[in-house]
mmCIF file of C-alpha atoms in Angstrom:
data_model
loop_
_atom_site.group_PDB
_atom_site.id
_atom_site.type_symbol
_atom_site.label_atom_id
_atom_site.label_comp_id
_atom_site.label_asym_id
_atom_site.label_seq_id
_atom_site.Cartn_x
_atom_site.Cartn_y
_atom_site.Cartn_z
ATOM 1 C CA MET A 1 76.100 94.622 95.374
ATOM 2 C CA THR A 2 78.918 97.171 94.208
ATOM 3 C CA GLN A 3 82.664 97.050 96.126
ATOM 4 C CA SER A 4 81.489 100.153 98.442
ATOM 5 C CA GLU A 5 78.250 98.731 99.273
ATOM 6 C CA ARG A 6 79.674 95.328 100.026
ATOM 7 C CA LEU A 7 82.613 97.548 102.192
ATOM 8 C CA VAL A 8 79.596 99.284 104.374
ATOM 9 C CA PHE A 9 77.969 95.939 104.810
ATOM 10 C CA LEU A 10 80.936 94.128 106.306
ATOM 11 C CA ILE A 11 81.285 97.487 108.792
ATOM 12 C CA GLU A 12 77.950 97.344 109.621
ATOM 13 C CA TYR A 13 77.826 93.797 110.224
ATOM 14 C CA LEU A 14 80.718 93.675 112.236
ATOM 15 C CA LYS A 15 79.626 96.901 113.949
ATOM 16 C CA ASN A 16 76.803 95.306 115.361
ATOM 17 C CA GLU A 17 78.019 91.792 116.522
ATOM 18 C CA ASP A 18 79.472 94.166 119.406
ATOM 19 C CA ALA A 19 77.842 96.466 121.497
ATOM 20 C CA ARG A 20 80.917 98.571 122.161
ATOM 21 C CA TYR A 21 81.401 99.357 118.296
ATOM 22 C CA LYS A 22 77.808 100.182 117.586
ATOM 23 C CA GLN A 23 78.374 103.697 117.978
ATOM 24 C CA ILE A 24 81.553 103.984 115.705
ATOM 25 C CA ASP A 25 80.331 106.359 112.443
ATOM 26 C CA ILE A 26 81.357 104.968 109.412
ATOM 27 C CA PRO A 27 83.575 107.572 107.700
ATOM 28 C CA LYS A 28 83.093 109.229 104.164
ATOM 29 C CA GLU A 29 86.832 108.373 102.537
ATOM 30 C CA THR A 30 86.788 105.309 100.568
ATOM 31 C CA SER A 31 90.241 104.437 102.793
ATOM 32 C CA LYS A 32 89.428 105.370 105.663
ATOM 33 C CA GLN A 33 86.106 102.898 105.457
ATOM 34 C CA LYS A 34 89.256 100.022 104.300
ATOM 35 C CA SER A 35 91.231 101.183 107.258
ATOM 36 C CA LEU A 36 87.993 100.344 109.919
ATOM 37 C CA LEU A 37 86.834 97.732 108.141
ATOM 38 C CA ARG A 38 90.518 95.680 108.602
ATOM 39 C CA SER A 39 90.602 96.824 112.012
ATOM 40 C CA LEU A 40 87.115 95.333 113.110
ATOM 41 C CA MET A 41 88.121 92.340 111.106
ATOM 42 C CA ASN A 42 91.736 92.510 113.058
ATOM 43 C CA ILE A 43 89.736 92.578 116.840
ATOM 44 C CA ARG A 44 87.055 90.059 116.192
ATOM 45 C CA PRO A 45 87.608 86.878 118.436
ATOM 46 C CA ALA A 46 86.992 83.680 116.744
ATOM 47 C CA LYS A 47 83.520 82.830 116.429
ATOM 48 C CA PRO A 48 80.933 81.753 114.056
ATOM 49 C CA VAL A 49 79.995 84.016 111.246
ATOM 50 C CA SER A 50 76.845 84.497 109.029
ATOM 51 C CA GLU A 51 77.348 82.714 105.966
ATOM 52 C CA GLU A 52 75.800 86.165 104.534
ATOM 53 C CA PHE A 53 78.613 88.122 106.168
ATOM 54 C CA THR A 54 81.534 84.867 104.166
ATOM 55 C CA ALA A 55 79.815 85.134 100.871
ATOM 56 C CA VAL A 56 80.141 89.091 100.754
ATOM 57 C CA GLN A 57 83.193 88.777 102.078
ATOM 58 C CA ASP A 58 85.136 87.000 99.800
ATOM 59 C CA MET A 59 83.575 88.856 96.982
ATOM 60 C CA TYR A 60 85.096 92.192 98.278
ATOM 61 C CA LEU A 61 88.245 90.401 99.176
ATOM 62 C CA GLN A 62 88.668 89.045 95.738
ATOM 63 C CA GLU A 63 87.855 92.142 94.193
ATOM 64 C CA GLU A 64 90.451 93.940 96.542
ATOM 65 C CA LEU A 65 93.046 91.188 95.304
ATOM 66 C CA LEU A 66 92.610 91.886 91.663
ATOM 67 C CA CYS A 67 92.737 95.244 92.234
ATOM 68 C CA LYS A 68 96.245 94.492 93.810
ATOM 69 C CA GLY A 69 97.026 92.409 91.127
ATOM 70 C CA ILE A 70 98.490 88.608 91.557
ATOM 71 C CA VAL A 71 101.791 87.604 90.661
ATOM 72 C CA SER A 72 103.097 84.482 90.281
ATOM 73 C CA LEU A 73 106.354 82.169 89.653
ATOM 74 C CA GLU A 74 106.141 83.301 85.623
ATOM 75 C CA ASP A 75 106.625 87.035 86.386
ATOM 76 C CA MET A 76 110.033 86.424 88.194
ATOM 77 C CA SER A 77 113.493 85.496 86.966
ATOM 78 C CA PRO A 78 115.400 82.726 89.704
ATOM 79 C CA VAL A 79 118.565 83.424 90.941
ATOM 80 C CA GLN A 80 119.342 80.186 90.927
ATOM 81 C CA PRO A 81 117.647 77.127 89.875
ATOM 82 C CA GLY A 82 114.507 77.219 91.258
ATOM 83 C CA ILE A 83 115.179 79.888 93.787
ATOM 84 C CA TYR A 84 113.379 83.392 93.574
ATOM 85 C CA ILE A 85 113.540 86.633 95.552
ATOM 86 C CA TRP A 86 110.937 88.873 95.123
ATOM 87 C CA GLN A 87 109.856 92.419 96.615
ATOM 88 C CA GLY A 88 106.312 93.440 97.600
ATOM 89 C CA ASP A 89 103.444 92.497 99.264
ATOM 90 C CA ILE A 90 103.446 88.484 100.011
ATOM 91 C CA THR A 91 99.298 88.560 100.197
ATOM 92 C CA ARG A 92 99.700 88.645 96.313
ATOM 93 C CA LEU A 93 101.880 85.835 95.566
ATOM 94 C CA SER A 94 100.056 82.265 93.879
ATOM 95 C CA ALA A 95 102.608 80.200 95.137
ATOM 96 C CA ASP A 96 101.282 76.875 96.389
ATOM 97 C CA ALA A 97 101.638 77.770 99.727
ATOM 98 C CA VAL A 98 102.758 81.355 101.913
ATOM 99 C CA VAL A 99 104.540 81.174 104.972
ATOM 100 C CA ASN A 100 103.377 83.438 107.668
ATOM 101 C CA ALA A 101 105.473 84.247 110.823
ATOM 102 C CA ALA A 102 102.711 83.817 113.388
ATOM 103 C CA ASN A 103 102.892 84.128 117.021
ATOM 104 C CA SER A 104 102.318 81.626 119.701
ATOM 105 C CA ALA A 105 98.622 81.936 119.952
ATOM 106 C CA MET A 106 98.384 81.301 116.052
ATOM 107 C CA LEU A 107 95.429 82.911 115.829
ATOM 108 C CA GLY A 108 96.657 85.886 114.193
ATOM 109 C CA CYS A 109 97.407 90.205 115.320
ATOM 110 C CA PHE A 110 94.711 91.514 116.762
ATOM 111 C CA VAL A 111 96.314 94.991 116.742
ATOM 112 C CA PRO A 112 94.151 97.185 114.359
ATOM 113 C CA CYS A 113 96.147 97.455 110.932
ATOM 114 C CA HIS A 114 99.302 97.026 112.282
ATOM 115 C CA GLY A 115 102.207 96.585 109.743
ATOM 116 C CA CYS A 116 102.915 92.844 110.632
ATOM 117 C CA ILE A 117 102.882 89.559 107.950
ATOM 118 C CA ASP A 118 100.639 87.941 110.501
ATOM 119 C CA ASN A 119 98.186 91.107 110.220
ATOM 120 C CA ALA A 120 98.518 91.408 106.364
ATOM 121 C CA ILE A 121 97.957 87.343 105.732
ATOM 122 C CA HIS A 122 94.941 87.046 108.196
ATOM 123 C CA SER A 123 93.549 90.594 106.714
ATOM 124 C CA ALA A 124 93.535 89.614 103.465
ATOM 125 C CA ALA A 125 92.542 85.835 104.400
ATOM 126 C CA GLY A 126 89.345 86.464 105.583
ATOM 127 C CA VAL A 127 87.478 85.805 109.458
ATOM 128 C CA GLN A 128 87.921 82.341 107.934
ATOM 129 C CA LEU A 129 92.085 81.603 108.185
ATOM 130 C CA ARG A 130 91.176 82.680 112.429
ATOM 131 C CA LEU A 131 88.617 80.208 112.733
ATOM 132 C CA GLU A 132 91.014 77.367 111.103
ATOM 133 C CA CYS A 133 93.593 78.474 113.338
ATOM 134 C CA ALA A 134 91.413 78.191 116.689
ATOM 135 C CA SER A 135 90.182 75.132 115.697
ATOM 136 C CA ILE A 136 93.822 73.574 115.189
ATOM 137 C CA MET A 137 94.724 75.801 118.473
ATOM 138 C CA GLY A 138 91.458 74.119 120.346
ATOM 139 C CA ARG A 139 92.522 70.448 119.361
ATOM 140 C CA GLN A 140 96.470 71.072 120.672
ATOM 141 C CA LYS A 141 95.614 73.002 124.209
ATOM 142 C CA ARG A 142 98.707 74.530 124.404
ATOM 143 C CA SER A 143 100.629 77.754 122.794
ATOM 144 C CA GLU A 144 102.680 76.886 119.970
ATOM 145 C CA PRO A 145 106.411 76.390 120.290
ATOM 146 C CA ALA A 146 109.088 78.215 118.554
ATOM 147 C CA GLY A 147 110.286 76.248 115.371
ATOM 148 C CA ARG A 148 107.082 73.819 114.431
ATOM 149 C CA ALA A 149 104.992 74.726 111.518
ATOM 150 C CA LYS A 150 101.289 74.168 110.739
ATOM 151 C CA ILE A 151 99.078 74.240 107.466
ATOM 152 C CA THR A 152 95.860 75.957 106.886
ATOM 153 C CA LYS A 153 93.820 76.614 103.753
ATOM 154 C CA ALA A 154 94.260 80.569 102.329
ATOM 155 C CA TYR A 155 90.605 81.352 101.888
ATOM 156 C CA ASN A 156 90.802 84.769 99.785
ATOM 157 C CA LEU A 157 94.679 84.828 98.877
ATOM 158 C CA PRO A 158 95.907 84.045 95.594
ATOM 159 C CA CYS A 159 97.576 80.730 97.023
ATOM 160 C CA ILE A 160 96.608 77.292 97.984
ATOM 161 C CA TYR A 161 97.542 77.065 101.254
ATOM 162 C CA VAL A 162 98.965 79.306 104.792
ATOM 163 C CA ILE A 163 101.699 77.803 106.736
ATOM 164 C CA HIS A 164 102.243 78.903 109.910
ATOM 165 C CA THR A 165 105.147 78.947 111.777
ATOM 166 C CA VAL A 166 106.534 81.140 115.314
ATOM 167 C CA GLY A 167 110.327 81.901 114.999
ATOM 168 C CA PRO A 168 112.449 83.032 118.256
ATOM 169 C CA ILE A 169 111.907 86.131 119.868
ATOM 170 C CA VAL A 170 115.205 87.854 120.250
ATOM 171 C CA ARG A 171 115.426 90.244 123.527
ATOM 172 C CA GLY A 172 119.236 90.618 123.832
ATOM 173 C CA THR A 173 122.394 89.507 122.472
ATOM 174 C CA LEU A 174 121.468 86.842 120.137
ATOM 175 C CA THR A 175 122.007 82.924 121.070
ATOM 176 C CA GLU A 176 123.197 79.904 119.502
ATOM 177 C CA ARG A 177 119.464 78.463 119.943
ATOM 178 C CA GLU A 178 117.623 81.248 118.701
ATOM 179 C CA CYS A 179 119.516 80.166 115.349
ATOM 180 C CA MET A 180 118.639 76.705 116.020
ATOM 181 C CA GLN A 181 114.508 77.752 116.034
ATOM 182 C CA LEU A 182 114.858 79.931 113.332
ATOM 183 C CA ALA A 183 116.696 76.957 111.125
ATOM 184 C CA GLU A 184 114.057 74.890 112.194
ATOM 185 C CA CYS A 185 111.419 77.269 111.368
ATOM 186 C CA TYR A 186 112.389 76.826 107.795
ATOM 187 C CA ARG A 187 112.973 73.409 108.244
ATOM 188 C CA SER A 188 109.643 72.508 109.446
ATOM 189 C CA CYS A 189 107.937 75.005 107.074
ATOM 190 C CA LEU A 190 109.624 73.076 104.042
ATOM 191 C CA LEU A 191 109.266 69.525 105.281
ATOM 192 C CA LEU A 192 105.419 70.360 105.734
ATOM 193 C CA ALA A 193 105.669 71.348 101.992
ATOM 194 C CA ALA A 194 107.240 68.217 101.024
ATOM 195 C CA GLU A 195 104.528 66.354 102.858
ATOM 196 C CA TYR A 196 101.813 68.180 101.046
ATOM 197 C CA ARG A 197 103.575 67.571 98.119
ATOM 198 C CA LEU A 198 103.461 71.422 97.346
ATOM 199 C CA LYS A 199 105.468 73.055 94.153
ATOM 200 C CA SER A 200 106.392 76.370 95.385
ATOM 201 C CA ILE A 201 106.765 78.182 98.930
ATOM 202 C CA ALA A 202 107.119 81.953 99.409
ATOM 203 C CA PHE A 203 108.586 82.507 102.881
ATOM 204 C CA CYS A 204 108.622 85.921 104.576
ATOM 205 C CA CYS A 205 111.571 87.039 106.579
ATOM 206 C CA ILE A 206 110.689 84.950 109.460
ATOM 207 C CA SER A 207 111.610 86.899 113.140
ATOM 208 C CA THR A 208 113.138 89.613 111.718
ATOM 209 C CA GLY A 209 110.514 92.177 111.971
ATOM 210 C CA GLU A 210 108.680 92.504 115.773
ATOM 211 C CA PHE A 211 110.330 89.682 116.879
ATOM 212 C CA ARG A 212 114.149 91.115 116.165
ATOM 213 C CA PHE A 213 115.957 88.823 114.794
ATOM 214 C CA PRO A 214 119.002 90.323 112.981
ATOM 215 C CA ALA A 215 118.451 90.898 109.453
ATOM 216 C CA GLU A 216 122.052 89.413 108.238
ATOM 217 C CA LYS A 217 122.252 86.471 109.987
ATOM 218 C CA ALA A 218 118.429 85.251 109.513
ATOM 219 C CA ALA A 219 118.816 85.339 105.806
ATOM 220 C CA GLU A 220 121.779 83.124 106.310
ATOM 221 C CA ILE A 221 119.892 80.707 108.294
ATOM 222 C CA ALA A 222 117.471 80.340 105.711
ATOM 223 C CA VAL A 223 119.779 79.972 102.605
ATOM 224 C CA ARG A 224 121.845 77.554 104.510
ATOM 225 C CA THR A 225 118.851 75.802 105.433
ATOM 226 C CA LEU A 226 117.589 75.832 102.347
ATOM 227 C CA ARG A 227 120.289 74.558 100.430
ATOM 228 C CA GLY A 228 120.296 71.856 103.144
ATOM 229 C CA PHE A 229 116.812 70.510 102.928
ATOM 230 C CA LEU A 230 117.275 70.928 98.675
ATOM 231 C CA ALA A 231 120.604 68.316 98.949
ATOM 232 C CA GLU A 232 118.260 66.091 100.654
ATOM 233 C CA ASN A 233 115.116 66.367 98.705
ATOM 234 C CA LYS A 234 115.150 66.254 95.176
ATOM 235 C CA ASP A 235 111.608 66.745 93.928
ATOM 236 C CA GLY A 236 111.824 70.467 92.442
ATOM 237 C CA MET A 237 110.016 72.580 94.890
ATOM 238 C CA GLU A 238 110.340 76.065 93.999
ATOM 239 C CA VAL A 239 111.217 78.509 96.460
ATOM 240 C CA ILE A 240 110.839 82.309 96.594
ATOM 241 C CA PHE A 241 112.290 84.292 99.512
ATOM 242 C CA ASN A 242 109.747 87.085 99.446
ATOM 243 C CA VAL A 243 111.283 90.798 100.796
ATOM 244 C CA PHE A 244 109.268 94.145 101.876
ATOM 245 C CA LYS A 245 112.598 96.485 102.466
ATOM 246 C CA ASP A 246 115.454 97.272 100.166
ATOM 247 C CA SER A 247 117.805 96.487 102.890
ATOM 248 C CA ASP A 248 116.460 92.381 102.899
ATOM 249 C CA ARG A 249 116.358 92.421 99.276
ATOM 250 C CA GLU A 250 119.696 93.572 99.231
ATOM 251 C CA ILE A 251 121.083 90.845 101.641
ATOM 252 C CA TYR A 252 119.498 88.183 99.568
ATOM 253 C CA GLU A 253 120.688 88.837 96.179
ATOM 254 C CA ARG A 254 123.926 88.970 98.026
ATOM 255 C CA LEU A 255 123.930 85.533 99.277
ATOM 256 C CA LEU A 256 121.916 83.911 96.227
ATOM 257 C CA ARG A 257 123.976 85.721 93.332
#
């Protein structure tokens, strides 16, 4: 099966799962087909899927990853011993774990092709990630509070694990409580990584997107929390601050250089 054939197979499978989508026409352009597949994956609830779908999806996503290119620590230069800044798509990083900025439902983003980290990670990992998250939340039986962390497999991502954390939502003037919650997000992720004896972890800019946490203050908290953790834990964990915008890169470079 070629990559184009896998793409069409996956779209047809997801269309036929729900009567509401059966009449959707598959566009001819590959880029539009990819957007349609991602949309159908995004809106798909956490429910069982066939082994055939999983096998084809995994081959498709692994091929897409190879086209994007995998980035490892060996491709970067540290700004401080054990600390890196990397600008780009977090789903390309082969660290032991990448951090996902989740929402309190912890099931991934259901908005088709949304630009958030949560959507990008779930889309690149595959439908298995939502199923594992649903299993965790089913046992928990309540929404995930801000500042905690959960760990899952990474499936079709190049990392080994995904660490999910819910950051604070800023609805007006930034409060001390929200600052403390964000610091706890970083510390919870680092403690969980240490518990699993991970050697590297990549952080996205938690809460600074849809949750509207001021980017400069968020970076200050992230760097301060990391330094405090590294002072207490001498196990040599390497940390990547993953940024997407130029302005965020400039902030972290200023704080770390």
